[in-house]
Amino acid sequence: MASSDSSCSTQLIDGDGIFNVSGIESFMKEVKLAECGLSYAVVSIMGPQSSGKSTLLNNLFGTNFREMDAFKGRSQTTKGIWMARCAGIEPCTLVMDLEGTDGRERGEDDTAFEKQSALFALAVSDIVLINMWCHDIGREQAANKPLLKTVFQVMMRLFSPRKTTLLFVIRDKTRTPLENLEPVLREDIQKIWDSVPKPQAHMETPLSEFFNVEVVALSSYEEKEEQFKEQVANLRQRFYHSIAPGGLAGDRRGVVPASGFSFSSQQIWKVIKENKDLDLPAHKVMVATVRCEEIANEKYAAFAANEEWCQLEEDVQSGPITGFGKKLISLLDAYLSEYDAEAIYFDEGVRSAKQKQLQEKLLQLVQSAFQSALGHVRSGTLDKFKEAFDKALERGEGFSSAANNCVGSYMAQFDQACADVVIEQANWDTSKVREKLLRDIDAHVASVRAAKISDLTSSYEAKLKEALSGPVEALLDGANSETWPSIRNLLRRETESAVLGFSSALTGFDMDEDARQKMILTLKDYARGVVEGKAKEEAGRVLIRMKDRFTMLFSHDSDSMPRVWTGKEDIRAITKTARSASLKLLSVMAAIRLDDDDNDNIEKTLAVALVDSSNSAVNRSITMVDPLASSTWEQVPSSNTLITPVQCKSLWRQFKTETEYSVSQAISAQEASKRNNNWLPPPWAIVALVILGFNEFMTLLRNPLWLGVIFVGYLLVKALWMQLDISGEFRNGALPGIISLSSKFIPTIMNLVKRLAEEGQNPANNNPQRNQPNNNHNALTGSAVSSSASSNVTSLDNEKEYSSPSKYE
């Protein structure tokens, strides 16, 4: 690379035909060619070797191409193709200095590079300067004719003409006026054009279709240098705004944008080197494809590395971002606009296609962030809906009304939030996210509805359980003929009341009628299940209930007072009544009877099999069928059976066994009472006692003192009798009475003696001598009363001890 204050230059193609890729890239960056778009021009110069091409370019454009040193001899100066930027000319103008033709260094037969460089210059240049000597004009074998033939021949290899401007520069003009030289030159040019072989498509194509021909003459640089420079300065003015309409290259065609000039030149030279025909339209599309793709990749990479986008992508992962869509749209628009600005001069079809691809890639890059933002909007809307919905229910708003209002409100908020997230360029469908949100909202509403209905159902079930359990248990405990009708009435009443309230409460949940009726039916089934469960529970305790009922009726009278077995009670009748009541309870508990049409003969069957059969067991035939030898009741479904016939028989047997002791105890108590009440000896014994004791009786009458002794003895014996409660002790039998009296006799005697001693030690207050007999009498009397009271207490205690076992049996 060589440079000066006003221009810079580089060798584009060396003498061996090697394209300097790195050199032209550096050159383009230095001259900032990519920023020019279509506003640039390319000028090249052709001509014989050592014809002053480089000198002309340096003076005309202010370049610094190497010039031939005339003092060293005439030789090849420029090898290959050099390029430089013109200094001080607008628009940006690039100049290519081609290696001279007809040089001795390459020889007569080596014209391949000349044709290749000529074709390259025609393919990339807007203006081609053809440098020729004035004295060669009009000559048949002049040096300019091979050059023109070469130009015209290679031009045929371009599929589409670019309308290149051929500016013939006549050097070292003589006295012959230009007006006379130009017609001759144009005539020679036309003859050469006509003589050049053309393809069939361009047989009749005129020269003007391919070229704009301009002619200019310059004085000799060596002999008339000042005049030469003045003429060159005038010619320089024609290159200002050369691409504008009316300029030297005003009607050029197929211009490659400046940013693609490097790649286009490289590809054109590659095609020319391969000796292929150059299809400029296809080449233009190819360059546009490559360059637009490069620009698109650059913009994609720049967007991916953009700090604002990276921050936006990071932030959107953690939470919602206000104005996400607008920020992303702004970023995408900025980079797509930059692409359009750089690719605007390339082929429209290619540019649009690559722009679409860039947009798709960018949208693919931001899609995950968009989905995250949309997900935040969905989840945020769902959370807000849940909160608002719960608050509405807490305020007492109806479920259906609250659900409809909240759904409408928050779906509208979601649509508004979606509009803030949506990217216009993408036109992505958010309906699936909206549908998912709606499904989530519906699922939440359904779950809340289910929870509320579950709570409501549980509440009514608890009320039903409370209303049914206690009364049903009480009714079953007092089992009688009206037990099950009462339970049915209770169940019907409580169920109707609960169903009425439950049905009214369900109307606010916006349920379909089938589901509502199903839930009502479930509540009814629950109420029935409560009764059935309580019946099964009580059936499990039926034996205890039967024994309790038997004990209550057997051990208590009609006034619920404990029975005292005095010997007058009909134990057999009482036992039969108590057992019949227990059998009634068993028949009630044997089956569930909640249907109005329940009509069974369980009680009758049990009575015949268990009560009547026991009475007529002697007369019953052995061959008779046992009605309880079955696991089901007639006219009773197995699902309603609580106690099977076989179980009833077993329970009755166990019941009788466990209540036999109470009956036997009652019988024993009754017999003991009878024995206690009949303590007098038989009449014959009394008569014998009177007859045999007549002498003793007469002796007492003759000596009355014995009566006092007998009376005192009687009092002592009575006191002992009362204290020891002899009649009560022998009530339970002789042996238990003797054992009890033996243990109590001595303590009782000691107690009486102690009491008498205490009474004797008490001093008299007024007249001890006079009051002493009275005191003795009072002591004896008090002792007798005390003994009587003690005897009564003991008697009551003994009665309680007797009656207690019968009560709990």
GROMACS .gro file of C-alpha atoms in nm, residues 238-435:
model
  198
  238ARG     CA    1  -1.581   1.657  -1.645
  239PHE     CA    2  -1.522   1.391  -1.377
  240TYR     CA    3  -1.699   1.593  -1.110
  241HIS     CA    4  -2.046   1.438  -1.058
  242SER     CA    5  -1.967   1.200  -1.340
  243ILE     CA    6  -2.250   0.964  -1.245
  244ALA     CA    7  -2.515   1.233  -1.236
  245PRO     CA    8  -2.759   1.250  -1.528
  246GLY     CA    9  -2.576   1.411  -1.821
  247GLY     CA   10  -2.234   1.325  -1.675
  248LEU     CA   11  -1.970   1.107  -1.836
  249ALA     CA   12  -2.127   0.794  -1.679
  250GLY     CA   13  -2.479   0.924  -1.633
  251ASP     CA   14  -2.646   0.628  -1.807
  252ARG     CA   15  -2.439   0.342  -1.658
  253ARG     CA   16  -2.609   0.014  -1.577
  254GLY     CA   17  -2.578  -0.270  -1.324
  255VAL     CA   18  -2.380  -0.085  -1.062
  256VAL     CA   19  -2.256  -0.292  -0.771
  257PRO     CA   20  -2.298  -0.117  -0.432
  258ALA     CA   21  -1.972   0.008  -0.289
  259SER     CA   22  -1.976  -0.236   0.004
  260GLY     CA   23  -1.976  -0.526  -0.242
  261PHE     CA   24  -1.713  -0.387  -0.474
  262SER     CA   25  -1.431  -0.591  -0.324
  263PHE     CA   26  -1.616  -0.921  -0.340
  264SER     CA   27  -1.759  -0.842  -0.684
  265SER     CA   28  -1.419  -0.757  -0.827
  266GLN     CA   29  -1.268  -1.071  -0.681
  267GLN     CA   30  -1.544  -1.292  -0.826
  268ILE     CA   31  -1.529  -1.122  -1.169
  269TRP     CA   32  -1.157  -1.178  -1.186
  270LYS     CA   33  -1.204  -1.540  -1.082
  271VAL     CA   34  -1.454  -1.597  -1.365
  272ILE     CA   35  -1.229  -1.420  -1.616
  273LYS     CA   36  -0.928  -1.624  -1.508
  274GLU     CA   37  -1.132  -1.942  -1.560
  275ASN     CA   38  -1.197  -1.814  -1.915
  276LYS     CA   39  -1.573  -1.817  -1.870
  277ASP     CA   40  -1.829  -1.581  -2.012
  278LEU     CA   41  -1.925  -1.318  -1.758
  279ASP     CA   42  -2.300  -1.304  -1.684
  280LEU     CA   43  -2.324  -0.965  -1.518
  281PRO     CA   44  -2.690  -0.989  -1.409
  282ALA     CA   45  -2.627  -1.327  -1.245
  283HIS     CA   46  -2.305  -1.190  -1.102
  284LYS     CA   47  -2.493  -0.898  -0.962
  285VAL     CA   48  -2.739  -1.131  -0.791
  286MET     CA   49  -2.454  -1.344  -0.661
  287VAL     CA   50  -2.275  -1.041  -0.519
  288ALA     CA   51  -2.599  -0.917  -0.366
  289THR     CA   52  -2.659  -1.260  -0.212
  290VAL     CA   53  -2.315  -1.278  -0.058
  291ARG     CA   54  -2.301  -0.920   0.059
  292CYS     CA   55  -2.657  -0.913   0.193
  293GLU     CA   56  -2.590  -1.234   0.380
  294GLU     CA   57  -2.271  -1.088   0.522
  295ILE     CA   58  -2.455  -0.773   0.628
  296ALA     CA   59  -2.735  -0.982   0.777
  297ASN     CA   60  -2.485  -1.193   0.973
  298GLU     CA   61  -2.310  -0.880   1.096
  299LYS     CA   62  -2.639  -0.732   1.217
  300TYR     CA   63  -2.742  -1.059   1.379
  301ALA     CA   64  -2.412  -1.083   1.565
  302ALA     CA   65  -2.433  -0.717   1.663
  303PHE     CA   66  -2.786  -0.764   1.793
  304ALA     CA   67  -2.690  -1.077   1.987
  305ALA     CA   68  -2.405  -0.884   2.152
  306ASN     CA   69  -2.612  -0.571   2.212
  307GLU     CA   70  -2.591  -0.474   2.578
  308GLU     CA   71  -2.951  -0.356   2.597
  309TRP     CA   72  -3.079  -0.681   2.448
  310CYS     CA   73  -2.861  -0.893   2.680
  311GLN     CA   74  -2.988  -0.701   2.981
  312LEU     CA   75  -3.345  -0.732   2.858
  313GLU     CA   76  -3.302  -1.107   2.807
  314GLU     CA   77  -3.155  -1.146   3.155
  315ASP     CA   78  -3.424  -0.937   3.324
  316VAL     CA   79  -3.714  -1.113   3.156
  317GLN     CA   80  -3.604  -1.446   3.303
  318SER     CA   81  -3.660  -1.320   3.656
  319GLY     CA   82  -3.983  -1.131   3.617
  320PRO     CA   83  -4.216  -0.925   3.399
  321ILE     CA   84  -4.082  -0.611   3.228
  322THR     CA   85  -4.298  -0.311   3.157
  323GLY     CA   86  -4.286  -0.213   2.789
  324PHE     CA   87  -4.105  -0.534   2.691
  325GLY     CA   88  -4.263  -0.545   2.345
  326LYS     CA   89  -4.188  -0.181   2.266
  327LYS     CA   90  -3.826  -0.214   2.376
  328LEU     CA   91  -3.774  -0.526   2.168
  329ILE     CA   92  -3.955  -0.380   1.867
  330SER     CA   93  -3.733  -0.073   1.888
  331LEU     CA   94  -3.417  -0.286   1.895
  332LEU     CA   95  -3.530  -0.506   1.608
  333ASP     CA   96  -3.634  -0.206   1.401
  334ALA     CA   97  -3.296  -0.042   1.461
  335TYR     CA   98  -3.097  -0.341   1.335
  336LEU     CA   99  -3.332  -0.416   1.048
  337SER     CA  100  -3.308  -0.049   0.947
  338GLU     CA  101  -2.930  -0.069   0.958
  339TYR     CA  102  -2.945  -0.373   0.735
  340ASP     CA  103  -3.175  -0.194   0.492
  341ALA     CA  104  -2.945   0.109   0.491
  342GLU     CA  105  -2.639  -0.099   0.405
  343ALA     CA  106  -2.810  -0.336   0.163
  344ILE     CA  107  -3.037  -0.082  -0.006
  345TYR     CA  108  -2.831  -0.067  -0.328
  346PHE     CA  109  -2.819  -0.442  -0.385
  347ASP     CA  110  -3.066  -0.641  -0.588
  348GLU     CA  111  -3.412  -0.583  -0.445
  349GLY     CA  112  -3.519  -0.945  -0.456
  350VAL     CA  113  -3.204  -1.065  -0.286
  351ARG     CA  114  -3.212  -0.781  -0.036
  352SER     CA  115  -3.570  -0.855   0.063
  353ALA     CA  116  -3.507  -1.228   0.090
  354LYS     CA  117  -3.204  -1.180   0.313
  355GLN     CA  118  -3.385  -0.917   0.516
  356LYS     CA  119  -3.662  -1.168   0.577
  357GLN     CA  120  -3.409  -1.432   0.677
  358LEU     CA  121  -3.240  -1.186   0.914
  359GLN     CA  122  -3.573  -1.099   1.066
  360GLU     CA  123  -3.659  -1.466   1.113
  361LYS     CA  124  -3.323  -1.534   1.278
  362LEU     CA  125  -3.362  -1.235   1.508
  363LEU     CA  126  -3.715  -1.337   1.597
  364GLN     CA  127  -3.596  -1.691   1.661
  365LEU     CA  128  -3.330  -1.546   1.892
  366VAL     CA  129  -3.580  -1.337   2.090
  367GLN     CA  130  -3.858  -1.594   2.089
  368SER     CA  131  -3.751  -1.755   2.417
  369ALA     CA  132  -3.747  -1.413   2.586
  370PHE     CA  133  -4.088  -1.340   2.435
  371GLN     CA  134  -4.222  -1.670   2.566
  372SER     CA  135  -4.077  -1.592   2.910
  373ALA     CA  136  -4.238  -1.248   2.909
  374LEU     CA  137  -4.566  -1.398   2.796
  375GLY     CA  138  -4.535  -1.664   3.066
  376HIS     CA  139  -4.484  -1.394   3.329
  377VAL     CA  140  -4.793  -1.215   3.202
  378ARG     CA  141  -4.993  -1.537   3.219
  379SER     CA  142  -4.871  -1.639   3.566
  380GLY     CA  143  -4.905  -1.283   3.698
  381THR     CA  144  -5.259  -1.255   3.566
  382LEU     CA  145  -5.344  -1.594   3.716
  383ASP     CA  146  -5.207  -1.493   4.057
  384LYS     CA  147  -5.397  -1.164   4.050
  385PHE     CA  148  -5.713  -1.347   3.948
  386LYS     CA  149  -5.679  -1.591   4.237
  387GLU     CA  150  -5.627  -1.309   4.485
  388ALA     CA  151  -5.918  -1.102   4.353
  389PHE     CA  152  -6.144  -1.406   4.334
  390ASP     CA  153  -6.068  -1.506   4.693
  391LYS     CA  154  -6.130  -1.151   4.817
  392ALA     CA  155  -6.461  -1.135   4.629
  393LEU     CA  156  -6.572  -1.458   4.797
  394GLU     CA  157  -6.458  -1.327   5.136
  395ARG     CA  158  -6.672  -1.018   5.085
  396GLY     CA  159  -6.970  -1.246   5.050
  397GLU     CA  160  -7.020  -1.205   4.677
  398GLY     CA  161  -7.194  -1.495   4.508
  399PHE     CA  162  -6.964  -1.761   4.369
  400SER     CA  163  -7.097  -1.753   4.015
  401SER     CA  164  -7.108  -1.373   4.003
  402ALA     CA  165  -6.757  -1.341   4.147
  403ALA     CA  166  -6.617  -1.599   3.905
  404ASN     CA  167  -6.774  -1.437   3.596
  405ASN     CA  168  -6.672  -1.084   3.694
  406CYS     CA  169  -6.312  -1.181   3.778
  407VAL     CA  170  -6.269  -1.395   3.467
  408GLY     CA  171  -6.391  -1.118   3.238
  409SER     CA  172  -6.183  -0.852   3.411
  410TYR     CA  173  -5.855  -1.042   3.422
  411MET     CA  174  -5.882  -1.188   3.075
  412ALA     CA  175  -5.917  -0.828   2.951
  413GLN     CA  176  -5.608  -0.738   3.156
  414PHE     CA  177  -5.422  -1.029   3.001
  415ASP     CA  178  -5.514  -0.914   2.650
  416GLN     CA  179  -5.392  -0.566   2.735
  417ALA     CA  180  -5.068  -0.701   2.884
  418CYS     CA  181  -5.020  -0.922   2.576
  419ALA     CA  182  -5.040  -0.614   2.358
  420ASP     CA  183  -4.748  -0.473   2.558
  421VAL     CA  184  -4.544  -0.792   2.502
  422VAL     CA  185  -4.635  -0.871   2.141
  423ILE     CA  186  -4.367  -0.807   1.876
  424GLU     CA  187  -4.514  -0.658   1.561
  425GLN     CA  188  -4.253  -0.807   1.329
  426ALA     CA  189  -4.321  -1.159   1.453
  427ASN     CA  190  -4.698  -1.175   1.436
  428TRP     CA  191  -4.683  -1.462   1.683
  429ASP     CA  192  -5.008  -1.617   1.794
  430THR     CA  193  -5.076  -1.571   2.164
  431SER     CA  194  -5.406  -1.754   2.155
  432LYS     CA  195  -5.255  -2.076   2.292
  433VAL     CA  196  -5.117  -1.894   2.597
  434ARG     CA  197  -5.453  -1.723   2.638
  435GLU     CA  198  -5.629  -2.057   2.616
   0.00000   0.00000   0.00000
